[in-house]
Amino acid sequence: MPQFVDQARIFIKSGKGGDGHVSFRREKFVASGGPNGGDGGKGGDVVVVVDNGLNTLSDYHFGGKYKAENGDEGGQNRCTGKSGADIILKVPEGTVIKEASSKKIIADMSGDNKRVVLLKGGRGGNGNMHYATSTMQAPKYAQPGQPAKELEIILELKVIADVGLAGFPNVGKSTFLSKVSNAKPKIANYHFTTLTPSLGVVDLPDAKGFVVADIPGLIEGAASGAGLGHEFLRHIERTRLIIHVVDAASTEGRDPIDDIYAINKELSNYNADLGQKTQIIAANKLDMLSEEDANNIVEKIRKEFEPKGVKVFPLSTITGKGLKELLYYVSRTLVEMGDKPMVYEQEFDPEVELATTTESFTVTYDSKSHEYVVEGPKIEKMLGYTNLDSEKGFIFFQKFLEDNKILDELEALNIQEGDTVRMYGLAFDYFRNADTIKQAEESSNTDFNEENFGDEDFDKEDFDNSEID
């Protein structure tokens, strides 16, 4: 039987899109064939799916990196590169996926959410066959594939149940679950006997059944990390109702009313919403008291809590007395509360949140080479789209640097006229030319044709930034 694991931290990464290819037709009797470089393949996605055969996150217990395949580069003869394979992460139903640093929810694999694409693979780059025009018949550049996206995430299993059992250790929760459902939890007189959440289905004649979750017994300070109970409190966060099982016979010397207040404090300290959930008190172990003493303690508990809207049921999980009344009351209460399952809303959308980082750039100074270095996916993409051999393409390049405040960042690093700026494999001498920027701005409203520019190497793609932003 696999170890029960309900939390894991892993690193995921989608596949990079394959680069477009640069090639030209080379056939017998064809003196100068046109461009035929194919497109790059799409990178693989990172996909999470619900596997109903799983009830633990043990497959991810030791963390690790989970990466989709990169797309292949395009080929000659207009051949598109092979797309990278997706990576499929299988999780049990009820798994909540969070961004690791912010703890914001990306997806809740509950309800209708059976399959979610966490990170999309990069789009493949266009081959040079896309850039041939009447004025640019031999384009020698292609578009790079979109970069991969990566993220560190936390997987948290929060079991799907209607009712949660809360209470101190040894108050009879496991016995209660075994008597009212099909669950077979371990039962013994030891603290934290239940080391995994136990789920049981309660079937009732002529009434709607429900699912009950038993978690390890709590102790004071559990919400702050004491004991083991706090590790499992997440499993009653989804429940619509809590049955608070209390040792009404005080077999371990504690006062049952004090116990109830102590456990409720732990629930509220862990999650304020838990403290506000509808509660029912099950005053257990009354078979260990005389009838008179049992009636007295039940009356005392009722006097304390029923004015606050908390129903109290006397029972014995050993003899079964009082269980039927409690279960039918729970069923009616759940029906009145409605059947809408608790599914956590998305708080972190990787497509939106990672867009700014994957399209960003950095501007630094390399003191060893005495060069200013501009890098980042946005820069790489721009260079892939722009024909820097064309005069007007270079004007567009200059305007791009201006619009994206890259020139401002270079000047903030105290760059001087004539200093070298390196962008991947290209190096430029720095000159801040206001006339060039102005010319670029005026050109943006001009029809792109050979007559306007007198430049055989310039075409509309030289100045097209539509896919960079």
CSV table of C-alpha atoms in Angstrom, one decimal:
chain,number,residue,atom,x,y,z
A,1,MET,CA,0.0,0.0,0.0
A,2,PRO,CA,1.5,3.4,-1.0
A,3,GLN,CA,2.5,5.8,1.6
A,4,PHE,CA,-0.2,8.5,2.2
A,5,VAL,CA,1.2,11.8,1.0
A,6,ASP,CA,-1.1,14.8,0.8
A,7,GLN,CA,1.3,17.6,0.0
A,8,ALA,CA,4.2,17.9,-2.5
A,9,ARG,CA,6.3,20.6,-4.1
A,10,ILE,CA,7.5,20.2,-7.7
A,11,PHE,CA,9.0,22.1,-10.6
A,12,ILE,CA,7.2,22.1,-14.0
A,13,LYS,CA,8.3,23.4,-17.4
A,14,SER,CA,6.6,23.4,-20.7
A,15,GLY,CA,8.4,22.7,-24.0
A,16,LYS,CA,10.1,25.4,-26.0
A,17,GLY,CA,8.8,26.0,-29.5
A,18,GLY,CA,11.1,24.8,-32.3
A,19,ASP,CA,12.9,27.5,-34.3
A,20,GLY,CA,11.9,28.2,-37.9
A,21,HIS,CA,14.4,27.0,-40.5
A,22,VAL,CA,16.3,29.0,-43.1
A,23,SER,CA,16.9,27.1,-46.4
A,24,PHE,CA,16.4,27.5,-50.1
A,25,ARG,CA,15.4,25.3,-53.0
A,26,ARG,CA,18.3,23.6,-54.6
A,27,GLU,CA,17.2,21.5,-57.5
A,28,LYS,CA,18.7,20.5,-60.9
A,29,PHE,CA,17.9,23.0,-63.6
A,30,VAL,CA,16.7,25.5,-60.9
A,31,ALA,CA,19.3,28.3,-60.8
A,32,SER,CA,18.1,30.1,-57.7
A,33,GLY,CA,15.2,28.5,-55.9
A,34,GLY,CA,13.1,30.4,-53.4
A,35,PRO,CA,13.1,30.0,-49.6
A,36,ASN,CA,11.7,26.7,-48.3
A,37,GLY,CA,12.6,26.7,-44.6
A,38,GLY,CA,9.8,25.1,-42.6
A,39,ASP,CA,8.2,26.1,-39.3
A,40,GLY,CA,9.3,24.8,-35.9
A,41,GLY,CA,7.2,22.4,-34.0
A,42,LYS,CA,5.1,23.4,-31.0
A,43,GLY,CA,6.5,22.7,-27.5
A,44,GLY,CA,4.7,20.3,-25.3
A,45,ASP,CA,2.2,21.3,-22.6
A,46,VAL,CA,2.2,20.5,-18.9
A,47,VAL,CA,-1.2,18.9,-18.2
A,48,VAL,CA,-2.8,17.8,-15.0
A,49,VAL,CA,-5.6,15.1,-15.0
A,50,VAL,CA,-7.7,13.5,-12.3
A,51,ASP,CA,-7.1,9.8,-11.8
A,52,ASN,CA,-9.9,8.3,-9.8
A,53,GLY,CA,-7.7,5.3,-8.9
A,54,LEU,CA,-5.4,7.6,-6.8
A,55,ASN,CA,-5.9,8.7,-3.2
A,56,THR,CA,-2.4,10.0,-2.4
A,57,LEU,CA,0.3,12.3,-3.9
A,58,SER,CA,3.0,9.7,-3.2
A,59,ASP,CA,4.2,9.9,-6.8
A,60,TYR,CA,5.4,13.4,-6.1
A,61,HIS,CA,6.6,12.9,-2.6
A,62,PHE,CA,10.3,13.6,-3.4
A,63,GLY,CA,9.6,16.6,-5.5
A,64,GLY,CA,11.5,16.6,-8.8
A,65,LYS,CA,11.3,18.3,-12.2
A,66,TYR,CA,8.6,17.6,-14.7
A,67,LYS,CA,9.3,18.8,-18.2
A,68,ALA,CA,7.4,18.6,-21.5
A,69,GLU,CA,9.4,18.0,-24.7
A,70,ASN,CA,10.7,20.9,-26.9
A,71,GLY,CA,9.4,21.2,-30.4
A,72,ASP,CA,11.8,20.3,-33.2
A,73,GLU,CA,13.3,22.9,-35.5
A,74,GLY,CA,11.7,23.2,-38.9
A,75,GLY,CA,13.3,21.5,-41.9
A,76,GLN,CA,14.0,22.0,-45.6
A,77,ASN,CA,11.3,21.7,-48.2
A,78,ARG,CA,8.8,23.4,-46.0
A,79,CYS,CA,8.8,20.6,-43.5
A,80,THR,CA,7.3,21.5,-40.1
A,81,GLY,CA,9.3,20.3,-37.1
A,82,LYS,CA,7.8,17.6,-34.8
A,83,SER,CA,5.8,18.9,-31.9
A,84,GLY,CA,7.0,18.1,-28.4
A,85,ALA,CA,5.1,15.6,-26.4
A,86,ASP,CA,3.0,16.8,-23.5
A,87,ILE,CA,3.8,15.7,-20.0
A,88,ILE,CA,0.8,14.4,-18.0
A,89,LEU,CA,0.6,14.7,-14.2
A,90,LYS,CA,-2.0,12.4,-12.6
A,91,VAL,CA,-3.4,13.4,-9.3
A,92,PRO,CA,-6.3,12.3,-7.1
A,93,GLU,CA,-9.6,14.2,-7.1
A,94,GLY,CA,-9.5,17.1,-4.7
A,95,THR,CA,-5.9,18.1,-5.4
A,96,VAL,CA,-5.4,21.9,-5.2
A,97,ILE,CA,-2.5,23.3,-7.2
A,98,LYS,CA,-0.8,26.5,-5.9
A,99,GLU,CA,2.0,28.7,-7.1
A,100,ALA,CA,4.8,28.0,-4.7
A,101,SER,CA,5.9,31.5,-3.7
A,102,SER,CA,2.6,33.3,-3.4
A,103,LYS,CA,0.5,30.2,-2.4
A,104,LYS,CA,-2.2,31.4,-4.8
A,105,ILE,CA,-4.5,28.8,-6.3
A,106,ILE,CA,-3.9,27.9,-9.9
A,107,ALA,CA,-6.4,25.1,-10.2
A,108,ASP,CA,-8.7,22.9,-8.0
A,109,MET,CA,-9.0,19.4,-9.5
A,110,SER,CA,-12.5,19.0,-8.2
A,111,GLY,CA,-16.0,19.1,-9.6
A,112,ASP,CA,-15.9,19.4,-13.4
A,113,ASN,CA,-12.1,20.1,-13.4
A,114,LYS,CA,-10.8,16.8,-14.6
A,115,ARG,CA,-8.1,18.0,-17.0
A,116,VAL,CA,-6.2,21.3,-16.8
A,117,VAL,CA,-3.4,22.7,-18.9
A,118,LEU,CA,-1.1,24.3,-16.4
A,119,LEU,CA,1.6,25.6,-18.8
A,120,LYS,CA,1.3,25.8,-22.6
A,121,GLY,CA,4.2,24.9,-24.8
A,122,GLY,CA,5.8,27.6,-26.9
A,123,ARG,CA,4.6,28.2,-30.4
A,124,GLY,CA,7.0,27.1,-33.2
A,125,GLY,CA,8.7,29.8,-35.1
A,126,ASN,CA,8.0,30.6,-38.8
A,127,GLY,CA,10.5,29.4,-41.3
A,128,ASN,CA,12.0,31.8,-43.9
A,129,MET,CA,9.4,30.7,-46.5
A,130,HIS,CA,7.0,33.1,-44.8
A,131,TYR,CA,9.1,36.2,-45.4
A,132,ALA,CA,9.6,36.1,-49.1
A,133,THR,CA,8.1,39.1,-50.9
A,134,SER,CA,8.5,40.8,-54.3
A,135,THR,CA,11.2,42.9,-52.8
A,136,MET,CA,12.8,40.4,-50.5
A,137,GLN,CA,13.0,37.1,-52.5
A,138,ALA,CA,15.8,35.5,-50.4
A,139,PRO,CA,15.1,36.2,-46.7
A,140,LYS,CA,18.0,34.8,-44.6
A,141,TYR,CA,16.2,34.8,-41.3
A,142,ALA,CA,13.5,32.8,-39.6
A,143,GLN,CA,11.5,33.3,-36.4
A,144,PRO,CA,12.7,31.7,-33.2
A,145,GLY,CA,10.3,29.4,-31.3
A,146,GLN,CA,8.5,30.8,-28.3
A,147,PRO,CA,10.4,30.1,-25.1
A,148,ALA,CA,9.3,27.5,-22.5
A,149,LYS,CA,7.5,28.5,-19.4
A,150,GLU,CA,8.4,27.2,-16.0
A,151,LEU,CA,6.9,27.3,-12.5
A,152,GLU,CA,7.3,25.8,-9.1
A,153,ILE,CA,4.0,24.6,-7.7
A,154,ILE,CA,2.6,23.0,-4.5
A,155,LEU,CA,0.1,20.1,-4.7
A,156,GLU,CA,-2.3,19.8,-1.8
A,157,LEU,CA,-4.8,17.1,-1.5
A,158,LYS,CA,-8.0,18.2,0.3
A,159,VAL,CA,-10.3,15.2,0.3
A,160,ILE,CA,-13.9,15.4,-1.0
A,161,ALA,CA,-16.3,14.9,1.8
A,162,ASP,CA,-19.6,16.3,3.1
A,163,VAL,CA,-18.9,15.9,6.7
A,164,GLY,CA,-15.8,16.1,8.8
A,165,LEU,CA,-15.1,14.6,12.2
A,166,ALA,CA,-13.3,16.7,14.7
A,167,GLY,CA,-12.2,16.1,18.2
A,168,PHE,CA,-9.4,15.2,20.6
A,169,PRO,CA,-7.6,11.8,20.2
A,170,ASN,CA,-9.5,8.8,21.6
A,171,VAL,CA,-12.9,10.4,21.7
A,172,GLY,CA,-14.3,7.7,19.5
A,173,LYS,CA,-14.2,9.2,16.0
A,174,SER,CA,-12.7,6.1,14.3
A,175,THR,CA,-15.3,3.9,16.1
A,176,PHE,CA,-18.0,6.3,15.0
A,177,LEU,CA,-16.9,6.1,11.4
A,178,SER,CA,-16.7,2.3,11.4
A,179,LYS,CA,-20.2,2.0,12.9
A,180,VAL,CA,-22.0,4.4,10.5
A,181,SER,CA,-20.2,3.7,7.2
A,182,ASN,CA,-18.3,1.2,5.1
A,183,ALA,CA,-15.0,2.5,6.3
A,184,LYS,CA,-12.6,0.2,8.2
A,185,PRO,CA,-10.3,2.6,10.1
A,186,LYS,CA,-7.7,1.3,12.6
A,187,ILE,CA,-9.1,1.6,16.1
A,188,ALA,CA,-6.9,1.6,19.2
A,189,ASN,CA,-6.4,3.5,22.4
A,190,TYR,CA,-3.4,5.5,21.2
A,191,HIS,CA,-3.1,9.2,20.4
A,192,PHE,CA,-2.9,9.7,16.6
A,193,THR,CA,-3.8,6.2,15.7
A,194,THR,CA,-5.4,7.6,12.6
A,195,LEU,CA,-2.4,8.7,10.6
A,196,THR,CA,-4.3,9.1,7.3
A,197,PRO,CA,-7.7,10.7,6.7
A,198,SER,CA,-10.3,8.0,6.5
A,199,LEU,CA,-13.4,8.3,4.2
A,200,GLY,CA,-16.6,6.5,4.7
A,201,VAL,CA,-19.9,6.5,2.8
A,202,VAL,CA,-23.0,6.6,5.0
A,203,ASP,CA,-26.1,5.0,3.3
A,204,LEU,CA,-29.5,5.7,4.9
A,205,PRO,CA,-32.8,4.0,4.1
A,206,ASP,CA,-35.3,6.7,2.8
A,207,ALA,CA,-32.7,9.5,3.2
A,208,LYS,CA,-29.8,10.9,1.2
A,209,GLY,CA,-26.5,9.5,2.1
A,210,PHE,CA,-23.2,11.4,2.5
A,211,VAL,CA,-19.5,11.1,2.8
A,212,VAL,CA,-17.7,11.4,6.1
A,213,ALA,CA,-14.0,12.2,6.6
A,214,ASP,CA,-12.1,11.3,9.8
A,215,ILE,CA,-8.8,13.1,10.5
A,216,PRO,CA,-6.2,12.4,13.2
A,217,GLY,CA,-7.2,13.7,16.6
A,218,LEU,CA,-6.2,17.3,17.4
A,219,ILE,CA,-4.4,18.6,20.5
A,220,GLU,CA,-4.1,22.1,21.7
A,221,GLY,CA,-1.6,24.0,19.7
A,222,ALA,CA,-2.2,21.8,16.6
A,223,ALA,CA,-2.9,24.7,14.3
A,224,SER,CA,0.6,26.1,15.3
A,225,GLY,CA,2.3,22.9,14.5
A,226,ALA,CA,2.0,20.8,17.7
A,227,GLY,CA,1.3,17.2,17.2
A,228,LEU,CA,0.3,15.6,13.9
A,229,GLY,CA,-3.3,16.8,13.6
A,230,HIS,CA,-2.5,20.1,12.0
A,231,GLU,CA,-1.1,18.2,9.0
A,232,PHE,CA,-4.5,16.9,8.2
A,233,LEU,CA,-6.8,19.9,8.9
A,234,ARG,CA,-6.8,20.7,5.2
A,235,HIS,CA,-9.0,17.7,4.7
A,236,ILE,CA,-12.0,19.1,6.4
A,237,GLU,CA,-11.7,22.5,4.7
A,238,ARG,CA,-14.1,21.4,1.9
A,239,THR,CA,-16.7,19.8,4.3
A,240,ARG,CA,-20.0,21.5,4.6
A,241,LEU,CA,-20.6,20.4,8.2
A,242,ILE,CA,-18.5,19.3,11.1
A,243,ILE,CA,-19.5,16.6,13.7
A,244,HIS,CA,-17.6,17.5,16.8
A,245,VAL,CA,-17.1,14.2,18.8
A,246,VAL,CA,-16.4,14.8,22.4
A,247,ASP,CA,-15.7,12.4,25.3
A,248,ALA,CA,-18.7,13.2,27.5
A,249,ALA,CA,-17.6,10.7,30.1
A,250,SER,CA,-14.2,12.5,30.7
A,251,THR,CA,-12.4,9.2,30.6
A,252,GLU,CA,-9.0,11.0,30.3
A,253,GLY,CA,-9.8,13.5,32.9
A,254,ARG,CA,-10.7,16.5,30.6
A,255,ASP,CA,-13.8,18.5,30.8
A,256,PRO,CA,-15.9,18.0,27.7
A,257,ILE,CA,-17.0,21.6,27.4
A,258,ASP,CA,-13.4,22.8,27.7
A,259,ASP,CA,-12.5,20.3,25.0
A,260,ILE,CA,-15.1,21.7,22.6
A,261,TYR,CA,-13.9,25.2,23.0
A,262,ALA,CA,-10.2,24.1,22.7
A,263,ILE,CA,-10.8,22.3,19.4
A,264,ASN,CA,-12.9,25.1,18.0
A,265,LYS,CA,-10.1,27.5,18.8
A,266,GLU,CA,-7.7,25.2,16.9
A,267,LEU,CA,-10.0,25.1,13.9
A,268,SER,CA,-10.4,28.9,13.8
A,269,ASN,CA,-6.6,29.4,14.2
A,270,TYR,CA,-5.9,27.2,11.3
A,271,ASN,CA,-8.6,28.7,9.0
A,272,ALA,CA,-11.2,31.2,10.1
A,273,ASP,CA,-13.7,29.6,7.8
A,274,LEU,CA,-13.4,26.3,9.6
A,275,GLY,CA,-14.5,28.0,12.8
A,276,GLN,CA,-17.7,29.3,11.1
A,277,LYS,CA,-18.8,26.0,9.6
A,278,THR,CA,-22.1,24.4,10.8
A,279,GLN,CA,-21.3,22.1,13.8
A,280,ILE,CA,-23.1,19.2,15.5
A,281,ILE,CA,-21.8,18.0,18.8
A,282,ALA,CA,-21.8,14.2,19.4
A,283,ALA,CA,-21.6,13.6,23.1
A,284,ASN,CA,-20.0,10.2,23.1
A,285,LYS,CA,-19.0,7.4,25.6
A,286,LEU,CA,-22.2,7.8,27.6
A,287,ASP,CA,-22.3,4.0,28.0
A,288,MET,CA,-19.5,4.5,30.6
A,289,LEU,CA,-21.7,6.6,32.8
A,290,SER,CA,-24.8,5.9,34.9
A,291,GLU,CA,-28.0,7.1,33.3
A,292,GLU,CA,-28.3,10.0,35.7
A,293,ASP,CA,-24.8,11.2,35.2
A,294,ALA,CA,-25.1,10.8,31.4
A,295,ASN,CA,-28.3,13.0,31.5
A,296,ASN,CA,-26.7,15.6,33.7
A,297,ILE,CA,-23.6,16.0,31.5
A,298,VAL,CA,-25.6,16.1,28.2
A,299,GLU,CA,-27.9,18.7,29.7
A,300,LYS,CA,-24.9,20.8,30.8
A,301,ILE,CA,-23.4,20.6,27.2
A,302,ARG,CA,-26.8,21.5,25.7
A,303,LYS,CA,-27.2,24.5,28.0
A,304,GLU,CA,-23.8,25.7,26.9
A,305,PHE,CA,-24.0,25.3,23.1
A,306,GLU,CA,-27.6,24.9,21.9
A,307,PRO,CA,-28.4,28.6,22.6
A,308,LYS,CA,-25.6,29.3,20.1
A,309,GLY,CA,-27.3,27.2,17.4
A,310,VAL,CA,-25.2,24.0,17.9
A,311,LYS,CA,-27.3,20.8,18.1
A,312,VAL,CA,-26.1,18.3,20.7
A,313,PHE,CA,-26.7,14.5,20.3
A,314,PRO,CA,-26.1,12.0,23.2
A,315,LEU,CA,-24.7,8.7,21.9
A,316,SER,CA,-22.5,5.7,22.4
A,317,THR,CA,-20.5,4.4,19.5
A,318,ILE,CA,-20.0,1.1,21.3
A,319,THR,CA,-23.7,0.3,21.8
A,320,GLY,CA,-24.9,2.3,18.8
A,321,LYS,CA,-27.4,4.3,20.9
A,322,GLY,CA,-28.2,7.7,19.4
A,323,LEU,CA,-26.4,7.1,16.1
A,324,LYS,CA,-29.6,6.8,14.0
A,325,GLU,CA,-31.0,10.1,15.2
A,326,LEU,CA,-27.7,11.9,14.6
A,327,LEU,CA,-27.3,10.5,11.1
A,328,TYR,CA,-30.8,11.4,9.9
A,329,TYR,CA,-30.4,14.9,11.3
A,330,VAL,CA,-27.1,15.3,9.4
A,331,SER,CA,-28.8,14.1,6.2
A,332,ARG,CA,-31.6,16.6,6.5
A,333,THR,CA,-29.2,19.4,7.3
A,334,LEU,CA,-27.1,18.7,4.3
A,335,VAL,CA,-30.1,18.7,2.0
A,336,GLU,CA,-31.1,22.1,3.4
A,337,MET,CA,-27.6,23.4,2.8
A,338,GLY,CA,-27.7,22.3,-0.9
A,339,ASP,CA,-25.5,20.1,-3.0
A,340,LYS,CA,-23.1,22.6,-4.5
A,341,PRO,CA,-19.6,21.2,-4.1
A,342,MET,CA,-16.8,23.4,-2.7
A,343,VAL,CA,-14.4,24.2,-5.5
A,344,TYR,CA,-11.7,26.8,-4.9
A,345,GLU,CA,-11.5,29.7,-7.4
A,346,GLN,CA,-8.5,30.4,-9.5
A,347,GLU,CA,-6.2,33.1,-8.1
A,348,PHE,CA,-3.1,32.7,-10.3
A,349,ASP,CA,-3.3,32.3,-14.0
A,350,PRO,CA,0.1,31.2,-15.4
A,351,GLU,CA,-0.8,32.5,-18.9
A,352,VAL,CA,-1.3,36.0,-17.5
A,353,GLU,CA,1.2,36.0,-14.6
A,354,LEU,CA,4.1,34.6,-16.6
A,355,ALA,CA,3.5,36.7,-19.7
A,356,THR,CA,5.4,39.6,-18.3
A,357,THR,CA,8.4,37.5,-17.2
A,358,THR,CA,8.7,35.4,-20.4
A,359,GLU,CA,8.5,38.5,-22.6
A,360,SER,CA,10.9,40.6,-20.5
A,361,PHE,CA,14.5,41.5,-21.0
A,362,THR,CA,17.5,42.5,-18.9
A,363,VAL,CA,20.1,45.2,-19.4
A,364,THR,CA,23.5,44.7,-17.7
A,365,TYR,CA,27.1,45.8,-18.0
A,366,ASP,CA,29.8,43.1,-18.5
A,367,SER,CA,32.9,44.6,-16.8
A,368,LYS,CA,35.2,41.9,-18.3
A,369,SER,CA,34.3,42.5,-21.9
A,370,HIS,CA,33.4,46.2,-21.3
A,371,GLU,CA,30.1,45.6,-23.1
A,372,TYR,CA,26.5,46.4,-22.3
A,373,VAL,CA,24.4,43.2,-22.6
A,374,VAL,CA,20.7,43.2,-23.5
A,375,GLU,CA,19.1,39.8,-23.3
A,376,GLY,CA,15.7,38.2,-22.8
A,377,PRO,CA,13.0,36.3,-24.8
A,378,LYS,CA,11.5,39.6,-26.0
A,379,ILE,CA,14.8,40.7,-27.5
A,380,GLU,CA,15.4,37.3,-29.1
A,381,LYS,CA,12.0,37.3,-30.6
A,382,MET,CA,12.4,40.9,-32.0
A,383,LEU,CA,15.7,39.9,-33.6
A,384,GLY,CA,14.1,36.9,-35.2
A,385,TYR,CA,11.5,39.1,-36.9
A,386,THR,CA,13.7,42.0,-38.0
A,387,ASN,CA,16.0,42.2,-41.0
A,388,LEU,CA,18.8,44.3,-39.6
A,389,ASP,CA,20.5,44.3,-43.0
A,390,SER,CA,17.7,46.6,-44.3
A,391,GLU,CA,18.0,50.3,-43.5
A,392,LYS,CA,14.3,50.5,-42.6
A,393,GLY,CA,14.5,47.3,-40.6
A,394,PHE,CA,17.3,48.9,-38.6
A,395,ILE,CA,15.2,52.0,-38.1
A,396,PHE,CA,12.5,49.8,-36.7
A,397,PHE,CA,15.0,48.1,-34.4
A,398,GLN,CA,16.0,51.6,-33.1
A,399,LYS,CA,12.4,52.5,-32.4
A,400,PHE,CA,11.8,49.2,-30.6
A,401,LEU,CA,14.7,50.0,-28.3
A,402,GLU,CA,13.2,53.5,-27.7
A,403,ASP,CA,9.6,52.3,-27.1
A,404,ASN,CA,10.6,49.6,-24.6
A,405,LYS,CA,12.8,52.0,-22.6
A,406,ILE,CA,15.9,49.9,-23.3
A,407,LEU,CA,17.8,53.0,-24.3
A,408,ASP,CA,16.8,54.6,-21.1
A,409,GLU,CA,18.1,51.7,-19.1
A,410,LEU,CA,21.4,51.8,-21.0
A,411,GLU,CA,21.8,55.4,-20.2
A,412,ALA,CA,20.9,54.7,-16.6
A,413,LEU,CA,24.0,52.5,-16.6
A,414,ASN,CA,26.0,55.5,-17.9
A,415,ILE,CA,26.6,54.2,-21.4
A,416,GLN,CA,28.6,56.6,-23.6
A,417,GLU,CA,28.6,57.3,-27.4
A,418,GLY,CA,30.6,54.6,-29.1
A,419,ASP,CA,30.3,51.9,-26.4
A,420,THR,CA,29.5,48.4,-27.5
A,421,VAL,CA,26.0,46.9,-26.9
A,422,ARG,CA,25.7,43.1,-27.3
A,423,MET,CA,22.5,41.3,-28.0
A,424,TYR,CA,23.0,37.5,-28.3
A,425,GLY,CA,25.4,37.1,-31.3
A,426,LEU,CA,25.1,40.7,-32.5
A,427,ALA,CA,27.2,43.7,-31.4
A,428,PHE,CA,26.5,47.4,-32.0
A,429,ASP,CA,28.2,50.7,-31.3
A,430,TYR,CA,25.9,52.9,-29.3
A,431,PHE,CA,24.7,56.2,-30.8
A,432,ARG,CA,21.6,58.0,-29.5
A,433,ASN,CA,20.2,59.5,-32.8
A,434,ALA,CA,17.0,61.4,-32.3
A,435,ASP,CA,16.7,61.9,-36.1
A,436,THR,CA,16.6,58.2,-36.7
A,437,ILE,CA,13.8,57.7,-34.1
A,438,LYS,CA,11.8,60.5,-35.7
A,439,GLN,CA,12.3,59.0,-39.1
A,440,ALA,CA,11.0,55.7,-37.8
A,441,GLU,CA,7.9,57.3,-36.3
A,442,GLU,CA,7.1,59.0,-39.5
A,443,SER,CA,7.6,55.8,-41.5
A,444,SER,CA,5.1,54.0,-39.4
A,445,ASN,CA,2.3,55.8,-41.2
A,446,THR,CA,3.8,55.4,-44.7
A,447,ASP,CA,2.9,52.7,-47.3
A,448,PHE,CA,5.7,50.2,-47.5
A,449,ASN,CA,6.9,49.9,-51.1
A,450,GLU,CA,10.0,50.1,-53.1
A,451,GLU,CA,9.1,53.6,-54.5
A,452,ASN,CA,8.9,55.2,-51.0
A,453,PHE,CA,12.2,53.8,-49.7
A,454,GLY,CA,14.3,53.0,-52.8
A,455,ASP,CA,15.6,50.0,-50.9
A,456,GLU,CA,15.3,46.6,-52.7
A,457,ASP,CA,16.1,44.7,-49.5
A,458,PHE,CA,13.2,46.3,-47.5
A,459,ASP,CA,9.8,44.9,-47.2
A,460,LYS,CA,6.8,45.2,-44.8
A,461,GLU,CA,8.1,42.4,-42.5
A,462,ASP,CA,11.1,44.7,-41.7
A,463,PHE,CA,8.8,46.9,-39.8
A,464,ASP,CA,6.1,44.6,-38.6
A,465,ASN,CA,6.0,44.3,-34.8
A,466,SER,CA,2.5,42.9,-34.5
A,467,GLU,CA,3.7,39.6,-33.0
A,468,ILE,CA,6.3,41.0,-30.6
A,469,ASP,CA,4.0,42.8,-28.3
